[in-house]
Amino acid sequence: MIKTSLRQKIYLHFFVFMGINAVVWFLMYYNYNTMDNKLRLIETKNELFNIILEARRYEKNFFLRHDPKDLKQAVSFAENALVMQKKIVADFQGYIQNSQALDERISEIQSYLDNLSALVGVYDQLGAGKETIAETTHIEQYKNDIATLGRRITLETERIENEEKARLYKLLNQSKKYFVISLLALLLLSIITAFFLAFNVNRPLKIIGHGIRYILNGDYSKIPHINTGDEFESLAHSLNNMIDELNRRNEQLFQAEKMSSLGTLTSGVAHELNNPLNNISTSVQIVLEELDQPDIEIMKDLLSDAEKQVDRARDIVKALLEFSRQSDFLIKRHSFKKLVENTLMLIKGDIPSNIDLDIQMGDDVYGYFDFSRMQQVLLNLIINSTHAMVAGGRLSIEGYEEEGSGMFVFKVSDTGIGIPAENLNRIFDPFFTTKEVGKGSGLGLSIIHGIVEKHKGRIEVDSRLNAGTAFTIFLPLQPEV
């Protein structure tokens, strides 16, 4: 299937629009030109009719008074009528319906003129008075022929003029119809143009605009497929490829930040693992020493304690593996208490002894989130809080369901040095950090912000210098599917 570009569609639509306009305006101009010539034809025929009437008037005056001047005037008007009739044939040949009738009118006017001229000749030859002329036999014959021809010419000229008027009225009615049809055609074409722009330009632009706004807000969902076969489809495809690449890079960045966090936690995790291993070692040594004189109860207690320490070490390693494992984004219902416990298991060894932990939550507090990513959020917030309390303080973690809002809320707050007001609007910017070189990448809070937005949630910050900082996370209790 041959795909048409947007430019070609616009050009084609423009040419069709201009073509229809050209046809409509040509028809209207042609119609107007025809009516203009019809009007001039009617005016000329009306003038011809008046000339013939004048010739008939002088003709009748002559027959009544036998005055040669009347006859000569009739001849003069008849000559003018013949000239005008020939002019009508020459000038309006294309606008006359029955050219044969015009030829007949010319012949009749010519005959009428010939009879009048002949009568003038007879009158000149006789050279006598009126009474003598009246007695001449030719006069009656000419009189009958002239009267018959004059009457026929008058009636036919009047009839033709009335027919032309009727045709003009018909043409006017047709012009009205053409005008209405042209308006309807232009209206229909305008509607088609509007739909063309709406579906081929405006709709794809809206879809792409919404997709770009989602990207700006941190939502890297794909733009819906645009099946237009033009530049918009290509643009949407390119944007979706870009979104795929961004998602892939974000996953790599997220995983790299987790690995960076693991590097930070290494000493703490080692310390946490060292304690149960030391306990296991001590219990095993005591058991070995007591093998010669075994006390079953003591040995049971020692082995039971060793088993607990093994479980503790296994849980630490399991939490470490789960945290470091790369997984797909999946929102499920999870216990917030379990999230906090697993996170503290990784970082507890890195929390200085001069920082008090204050955990406020019930056993039945649940939220909808991706466990691994929300653990990264909680871990980064705890690390930032401990870094802000060099001289010690209190680290508080609380979680609850906010009544009426349909949101699960958890807060991480500290009593550290706080964040300057001028930096609050920049803390979520990538690579922004106030720490010394080598102490942080400036990506932690940026990644936190991206993770929260991917959950369709929001994050709020409340901080005062030398009083502490509180990060509050709001997550929907009914996440979008």
CSV table of C-alpha atoms in Angstrom, one decimal:
chain,number,residue,atom,x,y,z
A,1,MET,CA,0.0,0.0,0.0
A,2,ILE,CA,1.4,3.4,-1.1
A,3,LYS,CA,1.5,5.8,1.9
A,4,THR,CA,0.9,9.5,1.3
A,5,SER,CA,2.8,12.1,3.2
A,6,LEU,CA,1.1,14.9,5.1
A,7,ARG,CA,2.5,17.4,2.6
A,8,GLN,CA,1.1,15.5,-0.3
A,9,LYS,CA,-2.3,15.2,1.4
A,10,ILE,CA,-2.3,19.0,2.1
A,11,TYR,CA,-1.2,19.8,-1.5
A,12,LEU,CA,-3.9,17.4,-2.9
A,13,HIS,CA,-6.6,18.8,-0.7
A,14,PHE,CA,-5.5,22.4,-1.6
A,15,PHE,CA,-5.5,21.6,-5.3
A,16,VAL,CA,-9.0,20.0,-5.1
A,17,PHE,CA,-10.2,23.0,-3.1
A,18,MET,CA,-8.8,25.4,-5.6
A,19,GLY,CA,-10.1,23.3,-8.6
A,20,ILE,CA,-13.6,23.2,-7.2
A,21,ASN,CA,-13.4,26.9,-6.5
A,22,ALA,CA,-12.2,27.6,-10.0
A,23,VAL,CA,-15.0,25.6,-11.5
A,24,VAL,CA,-17.6,27.3,-9.4
A,25,TRP,CA,-16.3,30.8,-10.1
A,26,PHE,CA,-16.0,30.0,-13.8
A,27,LEU,CA,-19.6,28.8,-14.0
A,28,MET,CA,-20.7,31.9,-12.1
A,29,TYR,CA,-18.7,34.2,-14.4
A,30,TYR,CA,-20.0,32.4,-17.5
A,31,ASN,CA,-23.6,32.7,-16.2
A,32,TYR,CA,-23.1,36.3,-15.4
A,33,ASN,CA,-21.6,37.0,-18.8
A,34,THR,CA,-24.5,35.2,-20.5
A,35,MET,CA,-27.0,37.2,-18.5
A,36,ASP,CA,-25.2,40.4,-19.4
A,37,ASN,CA,-25.3,39.6,-23.1
A,38,LYS,CA,-29.0,38.6,-22.8
A,39,LEU,CA,-29.8,41.9,-21.2
A,40,ARG,CA,-28.0,43.8,-23.9
A,41,LEU,CA,-29.8,41.6,-26.5
A,42,ILE,CA,-33.2,42.4,-25.0
A,43,GLU,CA,-32.3,46.1,-24.8
A,44,THR,CA,-31.3,46.1,-28.5
A,45,LYS,CA,-34.4,44.1,-29.5
A,46,ASN,CA,-36.5,46.6,-27.5
A,47,GLU,CA,-34.9,49.4,-29.4
A,48,LEU,CA,-35.6,47.5,-32.6
A,49,PHE,CA,-39.2,47.1,-31.6
A,50,ASN,CA,-39.5,50.8,-31.0
A,51,ILE,CA,-38.0,51.6,-34.4
A,52,ILE,CA,-40.4,49.3,-36.1
A,53,LEU,CA,-43.3,50.9,-34.2
A,54,GLU,CA,-42.1,54.3,-35.4
A,55,ALA,CA,-41.9,53.0,-39.0
A,56,ARG,CA,-45.5,51.6,-38.6
A,57,ARG,CA,-46.7,55.0,-37.1
A,58,TYR,CA,-45.4,57.0,-40.1
A,59,GLU,CA,-46.7,54.3,-42.4
A,60,LYS,CA,-50.2,54.7,-41.0
A,61,ASN,CA,-49.9,58.5,-41.1
A,62,PHE,CA,-49.1,58.3,-44.7
A,63,PHE,CA,-52.0,56.1,-45.6
A,64,LEU,CA,-54.3,58.5,-43.6
A,65,ARG,CA,-52.9,61.8,-44.9
A,66,HIS,CA,-50.9,60.8,-48.0
A,67,ASP,CA,-48.1,63.0,-47.0
A,68,PRO,CA,-44.8,62.0,-48.7
A,69,LYS,CA,-42.8,63.1,-45.7
A,70,ASP,CA,-44.5,60.4,-43.6
A,71,LEU,CA,-43.6,57.8,-46.2
A,72,LYS,CA,-40.0,58.9,-46.3
A,73,GLN,CA,-39.8,58.8,-42.5
A,74,ALA,CA,-41.2,55.3,-42.6
A,75,VAL,CA,-38.5,54.3,-45.1
A,76,SER,CA,-35.8,55.8,-42.9
A,77,PHE,CA,-37.0,53.9,-39.8
A,78,ALA,CA,-37.3,50.7,-41.8
A,79,GLU,CA,-33.7,51.1,-43.0
A,80,ASN,CA,-32.6,51.6,-39.4
A,81,ALA,CA,-34.6,48.5,-38.3
A,82,LEU,CA,-32.8,46.5,-41.0
A,83,VAL,CA,-29.4,47.7,-40.0
A,84,MET,CA,-30.2,47.0,-36.3
A,85,GLN,CA,-31.5,43.5,-37.1
A,86,LYS,CA,-28.3,42.6,-39.0
A,87,LYS,CA,-26.3,44.0,-36.1
A,88,ILE,CA,-28.2,41.8,-33.7
A,89,VAL,CA,-27.4,38.8,-35.8
A,90,ALA,CA,-23.7,39.8,-36.0
A,91,ASP,CA,-23.2,40.7,-32.3
A,92,PHE,CA,-25.4,38.2,-30.5
A,93,GLN,CA,-25.2,35.1,-32.8
A,94,GLY,CA,-24.1,32.9,-29.8
A,95,TYR,CA,-26.9,34.0,-27.6
A,96,ILE,CA,-29.8,33.5,-30.0
A,97,GLN,CA,-31.8,30.3,-29.8
A,98,ASN,CA,-33.3,30.3,-33.4
A,99,SER,CA,-31.0,31.9,-36.0
A,100,GLN,CA,-33.4,30.8,-38.8
A,101,ALA,CA,-36.1,33.0,-37.3
A,102,LEU,CA,-33.7,35.9,-37.4
A,103,ASP,CA,-32.9,35.4,-41.1
A,104,GLU,CA,-36.7,35.4,-41.7
A,105,ARG,CA,-37.0,38.7,-39.8
A,106,ILE,CA,-34.3,40.2,-42.0
A,107,SER,CA,-36.1,39.0,-45.1
A,108,GLU,CA,-39.4,40.4,-43.8
A,109,ILE,CA,-37.9,43.8,-42.9
A,110,GLN,CA,-36.1,43.8,-46.2
A,111,SER,CA,-39.5,43.1,-48.0
A,112,TYR,CA,-41.1,45.8,-45.9
A,113,LEU,CA,-38.4,48.3,-46.8
A,114,ASP,CA,-38.6,47.3,-50.5
A,115,ASN,CA,-42.4,47.9,-50.5
A,116,LEU,CA,-42.0,51.2,-48.8
A,117,SER,CA,-39.3,52.2,-51.2
A,118,ALA,CA,-41.3,51.0,-54.2
A,119,LEU,CA,-44.3,53.1,-53.0
A,120,VAL,CA,-42.0,56.1,-52.8
A,121,GLY,CA,-40.9,55.4,-56.4
A,122,VAL,CA,-44.5,55.1,-57.5
A,123,TYR,CA,-45.3,58.4,-55.8
A,124,ASP,CA,-42.4,60.1,-57.5
A,125,GLN,CA,-43.3,58.8,-60.9
A,126,LEU,CA,-46.9,59.9,-60.7
A,127,GLY,CA,-45.9,63.4,-59.6
A,128,ALA,CA,-49.6,64.0,-59.0
A,129,GLY,CA,-51.7,65.1,-56.0
A,130,LYS,CA,-53.1,63.0,-53.3
A,131,GLU,CA,-56.4,62.2,-55.0
A,132,THR,CA,-54.6,60.8,-58.1
A,133,ILE,CA,-52.4,58.7,-55.9
A,134,ALA,CA,-55.3,57.3,-54.0
A,135,GLU,CA,-56.9,56.2,-57.3
A,136,THR,CA,-53.9,54.3,-58.4
A,137,THR,CA,-54.4,50.5,-58.3
A,138,HIS,CA,-50.8,49.9,-57.1
A,139,ILE,CA,-51.3,51.9,-54.0
A,140,GLU,CA,-53.8,49.5,-52.6
A,141,GLN,CA,-51.6,46.5,-53.3
A,142,TYR,CA,-48.6,48.2,-51.7
A,143,LYS,CA,-50.8,49.2,-48.8
A,144,ASN,CA,-52.0,45.7,-48.1
A,145,ASP,CA,-48.5,44.2,-48.4
A,146,ILE,CA,-46.9,46.9,-46.2
A,147,ALA,CA,-49.6,46.6,-43.6
A,148,THR,CA,-49.4,42.8,-43.6
A,149,LEU,CA,-45.6,42.8,-43.4
A,150,GLY,CA,-45.5,45.5,-40.7
A,151,ARG,CA,-48.0,43.7,-38.6
A,152,ARG,CA,-46.1,40.4,-38.9
A,153,ILE,CA,-42.8,42.1,-38.1
A,154,THR,CA,-44.2,43.9,-35.1
A,155,LEU,CA,-45.8,40.8,-33.7
A,156,GLU,CA,-42.8,38.6,-34.3
A,157,THR,CA,-40.4,41.1,-32.8
A,158,GLU,CA,-42.6,41.5,-29.8
A,159,ARG,CA,-42.9,37.7,-29.5
A,160,ILE,CA,-39.1,37.2,-29.8
A,161,GLU,CA,-38.5,39.9,-27.2
A,162,ASN,CA,-40.9,38.3,-24.8
A,163,GLU,CA,-39.2,34.9,-25.4
A,164,GLU,CA,-35.8,36.4,-24.6
A,165,LYS,CA,-37.2,38.0,-21.4
A,166,ALA,CA,-38.6,34.6,-20.4
A,167,ARG,CA,-35.2,33.0,-21.1
A,168,LEU,CA,-33.5,35.7,-19.1
A,169,TYR,CA,-35.8,35.0,-16.1
A,170,LYS,CA,-35.1,31.3,-16.5
A,171,LEU,CA,-31.4,32.1,-16.5
A,172,LEU,CA,-31.8,34.2,-13.4
A,173,ASN,CA,-33.5,31.3,-11.7
A,174,GLN,CA,-30.7,29.0,-12.8
A,175,SER,CA,-28.2,31.5,-11.5
A,176,LYS,CA,-29.8,31.4,-8.1
A,177,LYS,CA,-29.7,27.6,-8.1
A,178,TYR,CA,-26.0,27.7,-9.2
A,179,PHE,CA,-25.3,30.2,-6.5
A,180,VAL,CA,-26.9,28.0,-3.8
A,181,ILE,CA,-25.3,24.9,-5.2
A,182,SER,CA,-21.9,26.6,-5.2
A,183,LEU,CA,-22.4,27.8,-1.6
A,184,LEU,CA,-23.4,24.3,-0.6
A,185,ALA,CA,-20.4,22.8,-2.4
A,186,LEU,CA,-18.0,25.3,-0.7
A,187,LEU,CA,-19.7,24.5,2.7
A,188,LEU,CA,-19.3,20.8,2.1
A,189,LEU,CA,-15.7,21.3,1.1
A,190,SER,CA,-15.1,23.4,4.2
A,191,ILE,CA,-16.6,20.7,6.3
A,192,ILE,CA,-14.4,18.1,4.6
A,193,THR,CA,-11.4,20.4,5.2
A,194,ALA,CA,-12.3,20.7,8.8
A,195,PHE,CA,-12.6,17.0,9.3
A,196,PHE,CA,-9.3,16.5,7.3
A,197,LEU,CA,-7.5,18.9,9.6
A,198,ALA,CA,-9.2,17.4,12.7
A,199,PHE,CA,-8.3,13.8,12.0
A,200,ASN,CA,-5.1,14.1,10.0
A,201,VAL,CA,-3.5,17.1,11.8
A,202,ASN,CA,-5.2,18.1,15.0
A,203,ARG,CA,-5.8,14.6,16.4
A,204,PRO,CA,-2.3,13.2,15.8
A,205,LEU,CA,-0.9,16.5,17.3
A,206,LYS,CA,-3.0,16.1,20.4
A,207,ILE,CA,-1.9,12.5,20.8
A,208,ILE,CA,1.7,13.4,20.4
A,209,GLY,CA,1.3,16.5,22.7
A,210,HIS,CA,-0.3,14.3,25.4
A,211,GLY,CA,2.6,11.8,25.1
A,212,ILE,CA,5.2,14.5,25.3
A,213,ARG,CA,3.5,16.0,28.4
A,214,TYR,CA,3.5,12.6,30.0
A,215,ILE,CA,7.2,12.3,29.3
A,216,LEU,CA,7.8,15.7,30.9
A,217,ASN,CA,5.9,14.5,33.9
A,218,GLY,CA,8.1,11.4,34.2
A,219,ASP,CA,5.6,9.0,32.7
A,220,TYR,CA,7.3,7.1,29.9
A,221,SER,CA,4.3,5.3,28.6
A,222,LYS,CA,4.2,4.7,24.9
A,223,ILE,CA,2.3,7.1,22.6
A,224,PRO,CA,-0.8,5.3,21.1
A,225,HIS,CA,-0.2,4.1,17.5
A,226,ILE,CA,-1.1,6.7,14.9
A,227,ASN,CA,-2.2,5.0,11.7
A,228,THR,CA,-2.1,8.0,9.3
A,229,GLY,CA,0.7,6.8,7.0
A,230,ASP,CA,2.4,10.2,7.0
A,231,GLU,CA,5.0,12.2,9.0
A,232,PHE,CA,2.9,12.0,12.2
A,233,GLU,CA,3.0,8.2,12.2
A,234,SER,CA,6.8,8.4,11.6
A,235,LEU,CA,7.1,10.9,14.4
A,236,ALA,CA,5.0,8.8,16.9
A,237,HIS,CA,7.1,5.8,16.0
A,238,SER,CA,10.3,7.7,16.6
A,239,LEU,CA,9.0,9.0,19.9
A,240,ASN,CA,8.1,5.5,21.0
A,241,ASN,CA,11.6,4.3,20.1
A,242,MET,CA,12.9,7.2,22.2
A,243,ILE,CA,10.6,6.3,25.1
A,244,ASP,CA,11.8,2.6,24.8
A,245,GLU,CA,15.4,3.9,25.0
A,246,LEU,CA,14.6,6.2,27.9
A,247,ASN,CA,13.0,3.4,29.8
A,248,ARG,CA,16.0,1.1,29.1
A,249,ARG,CA,18.4,3.8,30.2
A,250,ASN,CA,16.3,4.6,33.3
A,251,GLU,CA,16.3,0.9,34.2
A,252,GLN,CA,20.1,0.9,33.8
A,253,LEU,CA,20.4,4.1,35.9
A,254,PHE,CA,18.1,2.6,38.5
A,255,GLN,CA,20.1,-0.6,38.6
A,256,ALA,CA,23.4,1.4,38.7
A,257,GLU,CA,22.1,3.5,41.6
A,258,LYS,CA,21.2,0.3,43.5
A,259,MET,CA,24.7,-1.1,42.9
A,260,SER,CA,26.0,2.2,44.2
A,261,SER,CA,23.9,1.9,47.3
A,262,LEU,CA,25.1,-1.6,47.8
A,263,GLY,CA,28.7,-0.3,47.7
A,264,THR,CA,27.7,2.2,50.4
A,265,LEU,CA,26.1,-0.5,52.4
A,266,THR,CA,28.9,-3.0,52.2
A,267,SER,CA,30.4,-2.3,55.6
A,268,GLY,CA,27.1,-2.2,57.3
A,269,VAL,CA,25.9,-5.5,55.7
A,270,ALA,CA,29.3,-7.1,56.5
A,271,HIS,CA,28.8,-6.0,60.1
A,272,GLU,CA,25.2,-7.4,60.2
A,273,LEU,CA,26.5,-10.7,58.8
A,274,ASN,CA,29.5,-10.8,61.1
A,275,ASN,CA,27.3,-10.8,64.2
A,276,PRO,CA,25.3,-14.0,63.5
A,277,LEU,CA,28.4,-15.7,62.1
A,278,ASN,CA,30.3,-14.9,65.4
A,279,ASN,CA,27.4,-16.2,67.4
A,280,ILE,CA,27.3,-19.4,65.3
A,281,SER,CA,31.0,-19.8,65.7
A,282,THR,CA,30.8,-19.3,69.5
A,283,SER,CA,27.9,-21.8,69.8
A,284,VAL,CA,29.7,-24.4,67.7
A,285,GLN,CA,32.9,-24.1,69.7
A,286,ILE,CA,31.0,-24.5,73.0
A,287,VAL,CA,29.3,-27.6,71.6
A,288,LEU,CA,32.6,-29.0,70.5
A,289,GLU,CA,34.1,-28.4,74.0
A,290,GLU,CA,31.1,-30.1,75.7
A,291,LEU,CA,31.2,-33.2,73.6
A,292,ASP,CA,33.2,-35.1,76.2
A,293,GLN,CA,30.7,-34.3,79.0
A,294,PRO,CA,27.5,-33.5,77.0
A,295,ASP,CA,24.7,-31.6,78.6
A,296,ILE,CA,21.8,-32.3,76.2
A,297,GLU,CA,19.7,-29.3,77.3
A,298,ILE,CA,22.6,-26.8,77.0
A,299,MET,CA,23.6,-28.3,73.6
A,300,LYS,CA,20.0,-28.0,72.4
A,301,ASP,CA,19.9,-24.3,73.4
A,302,LEU,CA,23.3,-23.7,71.7
A,303,LEU,CA,22.3,-25.4,68.5
A,304,SER,CA,18.9,-23.7,68.5
A,305,ASP,CA,20.6,-20.4,68.9
A,306,ALA,CA,23.0,-21.2,66.1
A,307,GLU,CA,20.0,-22.1,63.8
A,308,LYS,CA,18.4,-18.8,64.6
A,309,GLN,CA,21.6,-17.0,63.7
A,310,VAL,CA,21.8,-19.0,60.4
A,311,ASP,CA,18.2,-17.9,59.6
A,312,ARG,CA,19.2,-14.3,60.4
A,313,ALA,CA,22.2,-14.5,58.1
A,314,ARG,CA,20.1,-16.1,55.4
A,315,ASP,CA,17.5,-13.3,55.7
A,316,ILE,CA,20.2,-10.7,55.3
A,317,VAL,CA,21.6,-12.4,52.3
A,318,LYS,CA,18.1,-12.9,50.8
A,319,ALA,CA,17.3,-9.3,51.3
A,320,LEU,CA,20.5,-8.3,49.7
A,321,LEU,CA,19.9,-10.5,46.7
A,322,GLU,CA,16.3,-9.3,46.3
A,323,PHE,CA,17.5,-5.7,46.5
A,324,SER,CA,20.2,-6.2,43.9
A,325,ARG,CA,18.2,-8.3,41.5
A,326,GLN,CA,16.9,-6.6,38.3
A,327,SER,CA,13.2,-7.0,38.0
A,328,ASP,CA,10.3,-5.7,35.8
A,329,PHE,CA,8.1,-2.9,37.1
A,330,LEU,CA,5.1,-4.5,38.9
A,331,ILE,CA,2.7,-2.8,41.3
A,332,LYS,CA,1.2,-5.2,43.8
A,333,ARG,CA,-0.3,-5.0,47.3
A,334,HIS,CA,2.6,-5.2,49.9
A,335,SER,CA,3.0,-4.8,53.6
A,336,PHE,CA,4.7,-1.5,54.5
A,337,LYS,CA,6.1,-3.1,57.6
A,338,LYS,CA,7.9,-5.8,55.6
A,339,LEU,CA,9.3,-3.1,53.3
A,340,VAL,CA,10.7,-1.2,56.3
A,341,GLU,CA,12.1,-4.3,57.9
A,342,ASN,CA,13.8,-5.5,54.8
A,343,THR,CA,15.3,-2.1,54.2
A,344,LEU,CA,16.5,-1.7,57.7
A,345,MET,CA,18.1,-5.1,57.5
A,346,LEU,CA,20.3,-3.8,54.8
A,347,ILE,CA,21.2,-0.4,56.3
A,348,LYS,CA,20.9,-0.9,60.0
A,349,GLY,CA,24.6,-1.4,60.3
A,350,ASP,CA,25.3,1.9,58.6
A,351,ILE,CA,23.1,3.9,60.9
A,352,PRO,CA,25.3,5.7,63.5
A,353,SER,CA,24.7,4.8,67.2
A,354,ASN,CA,23.9,8.5,67.9
A,355,ILE,CA,20.8,8.4,65.7
A,356,ASP,CA,17.6,7.1,67.3
A,357,LEU,CA,15.1,5.2,65.1
A,358,ASP,CA,11.4,6.0,65.6
A,359,ILE,CA,9.2,3.6,63.6
A,360,GLN,CA,5.5,4.4,63.7
A,361,MET,CA,3.2,2.0,61.8
A,362,GLY,CA,0.8,-0.9,62.4
A,363,ASP,CA,1.1,-4.4,61.2
A,364,ASP,CA,-1.9,-4.0,58.9
A,365,VAL,CA,-0.6,-1.0,56.9
A,366,TYR,CA,-0.6,-2.0,53.2
A,367,GLY,CA,0.1,-0.1,50.0
A,368,TYR,CA,0.3,-0.7,46.3
A,369,PHE,CA,3.8,-0.4,44.9
A,370,ASP,CA,6.7,-2.1,43.2
A,371,PHE,CA,8.6,-3.6,46.2
A,372,SER,CA,12.1,-3.3,44.8
A,373,ARG,CA,11.7,0.2,43.6
A,374,MET,CA,10.0,1.5,46.7
A,375,GLN,CA,12.7,-0.2,48.7
A,376,GLN,CA,15.2,1.9,46.7
A,377,VAL,CA,13.2,5.0,47.6
A,378,LEU,CA,13.1,4.2,51.3
A,379,LEU,CA,16.8,3.3,51.3
A,380,ASN,CA,17.9,6.5,49.6
A,381,LEU,CA,15.7,8.6,52.0
A,382,ILE,CA,17.2,6.9,55.1
A,383,ILE,CA,20.8,7.3,53.8
A,384,ASN,CA,20.1,11.0,53.1
A,385,SER,CA,18.7,11.5,56.6
A,386,THR,CA,21.6,9.8,58.3
A,387,HIS,CA,24.0,12.0,56.3
A,388,ALA,CA,22.1,15.1,57.4
A,389,MET,CA,22.5,14.1,61.1
A,390,VAL,CA,26.3,14.1,61.6
A,391,ALA,CA,25.9,15.1,65.2
A,392,GLY,CA,23.1,12.6,65.8
A,393,GLY,CA,19.4,13.0,66.1
A,394,ARG,CA,16.2,11.1,65.4
A,395,LEU,CA,15.1,9.3,62.3
A,396,SER,CA,11.4,8.8,62.0
A,397,ILE,CA,9.5,6.5,59.6
A,398,GLU,CA,5.7,6.3,59.6
A,399,GLY,CA,3.1,4.9,57.2
A,400,TYR,CA,-0.7,5.1,57.1
A,401,GLU,CA,-3.7,5.3,54.9
A,402,GLU,CA,-4.9,8.9,54.5
A,403,GLU,CA,-8.7,9.0,55.1
A,404,GLY,CA,-10.8,10.5,52.3
A,405,SER,CA,-8.0,10.8,49.8
A,406,GLY,CA,-7.6,7.2,48.7
A,407,MET,CA,-3.8,7.5,49.2
A,408,PHE,CA,-1.3,5.4,51.1
A,409,VAL,CA,1.2,7.8,52.8
A,410,PHE,CA,4.6,7.2,54.3
A,411,LYS,CA,7.0,9.8,55.7
A,412,VAL,CA,10.7,9.8,56.4
A,413,SER,CA,11.8,12.7,58.6
A,414,ASP,CA,15.0,13.6,60.4
A,415,THR,CA,16.3,16.3,62.8
A,416,GLY,CA,19.3,17.1,60.7
A,417,ILE,CA,20.7,20.3,59.2
A,418,GLY,CA,17.8,20.9,56.7
A,419,ILE,CA,17.8,22.1,53.2
A,420,PRO,CA,18.3,25.8,52.3
A,421,ALA,CA,15.1,27.3,50.8
A,422,GLU,CA,16.9,28.3,47.5
A,423,ASN,CA,17.8,24.6,46.9
A,424,LEU,CA,14.3,23.1,47.5
A,425,ASN,CA,13.2,23.6,43.9
A,426,ARG,CA,16.4,21.9,42.6
A,427,ILE,CA,16.8,18.9,44.8
A,428,PHE,CA,15.0,16.6,42.3
A,429,ASP,CA,17.1,17.8,39.4
A,430,PRO,CA,19.5,15.1,38.1
A,431,PHE,CA,23.1,15.5,39.3
A,432,PHE,CA,22.2,18.3,41.7
A,433,THR,CA,24.0,17.8,45.0
A,434,THR,CA,25.5,19.9,47.8
A,435,LYS,CA,27.8,17.1,49.0
A,436,GLU,CA,31.5,17.1,48.5
A,437,VAL,CA,33.0,15.6,45.3
A,438,GLY,CA,32.9,11.8,45.6
A,439,LYS,CA,30.3,11.8,48.4
A,440,GLY,CA,27.3,11.6,46.1
A,441,SER,CA,26.2,11.6,42.4
A,442,GLY,CA,23.2,13.8,42.8
A,443,LEU,CA,21.0,11.1,41.2
A,444,GLY,CA,19.4,9.7,44.4
A,445,LEU,CA,16.5,12.1,44.8
A,446,SER,CA,16.0,12.4,41.0
A,447,ILE,CA,15.5,8.6,40.8
A,448,ILE,CA,13.2,8.7,43.8
A,449,HIS,CA,11.1,11.4,42.0
A,450,GLY,CA,10.9,9.3,38.9
A,451,ILE,CA,9.9,6.1,40.8
A,452,VAL,CA,7.2,8.0,42.7
A,453,GLU,CA,5.8,9.5,39.5
A,454,LYS,CA,5.9,6.1,37.8
A,455,HIS,CA,3.6,5.0,40.6
A,456,LYS,CA,1.2,7.9,39.7
A,457,GLY,CA,2.1,9.3,43.1
A,458,ARG,CA,3.7,12.5,44.4
A,459,ILE,CA,6.4,13.5,46.8
A,460,GLU,CA,6.4,16.5,49.1
A,461,VAL,CA,9.3,18.1,51.0
A,462,ASP,CA,9.2,20.1,54.2
A,463,SER,CA,12.5,21.4,55.4
A,464,ARG,CA,13.8,24.1,57.8
A,465,LEU,CA,17.5,24.9,58.3
A,466,ASN,CA,18.9,23.3,61.5
A,467,ALA,CA,15.5,21.8,62.3
A,468,GLY,CA,15.2,18.9,59.9
A,469,THR,CA,13.6,17.6,56.8
A,470,ALA,CA,10.6,15.5,56.1
A,471,PHE,CA,9.9,13.6,52.8
A,472,THR,CA,6.3,12.5,52.4
A,473,ILE,CA,5.3,10.0,49.7
A,474,PHE,CA,1.7,9.7,48.5
A,475,LEU,CA,0.8,6.6,46.5
A,476,PRO,CA,-2.7,5.7,45.1
A,477,LEU,CA,-4.5,2.9,47.0
A,478,GLN,CA,-6.2,2.0,43.7
A,479,PRO,CA,-3.5,2.1,41.1
A,480,GLU,CA,-4.3,2.5,37.4
A,481,VAL,CA,-4.2,-0.8,35.6
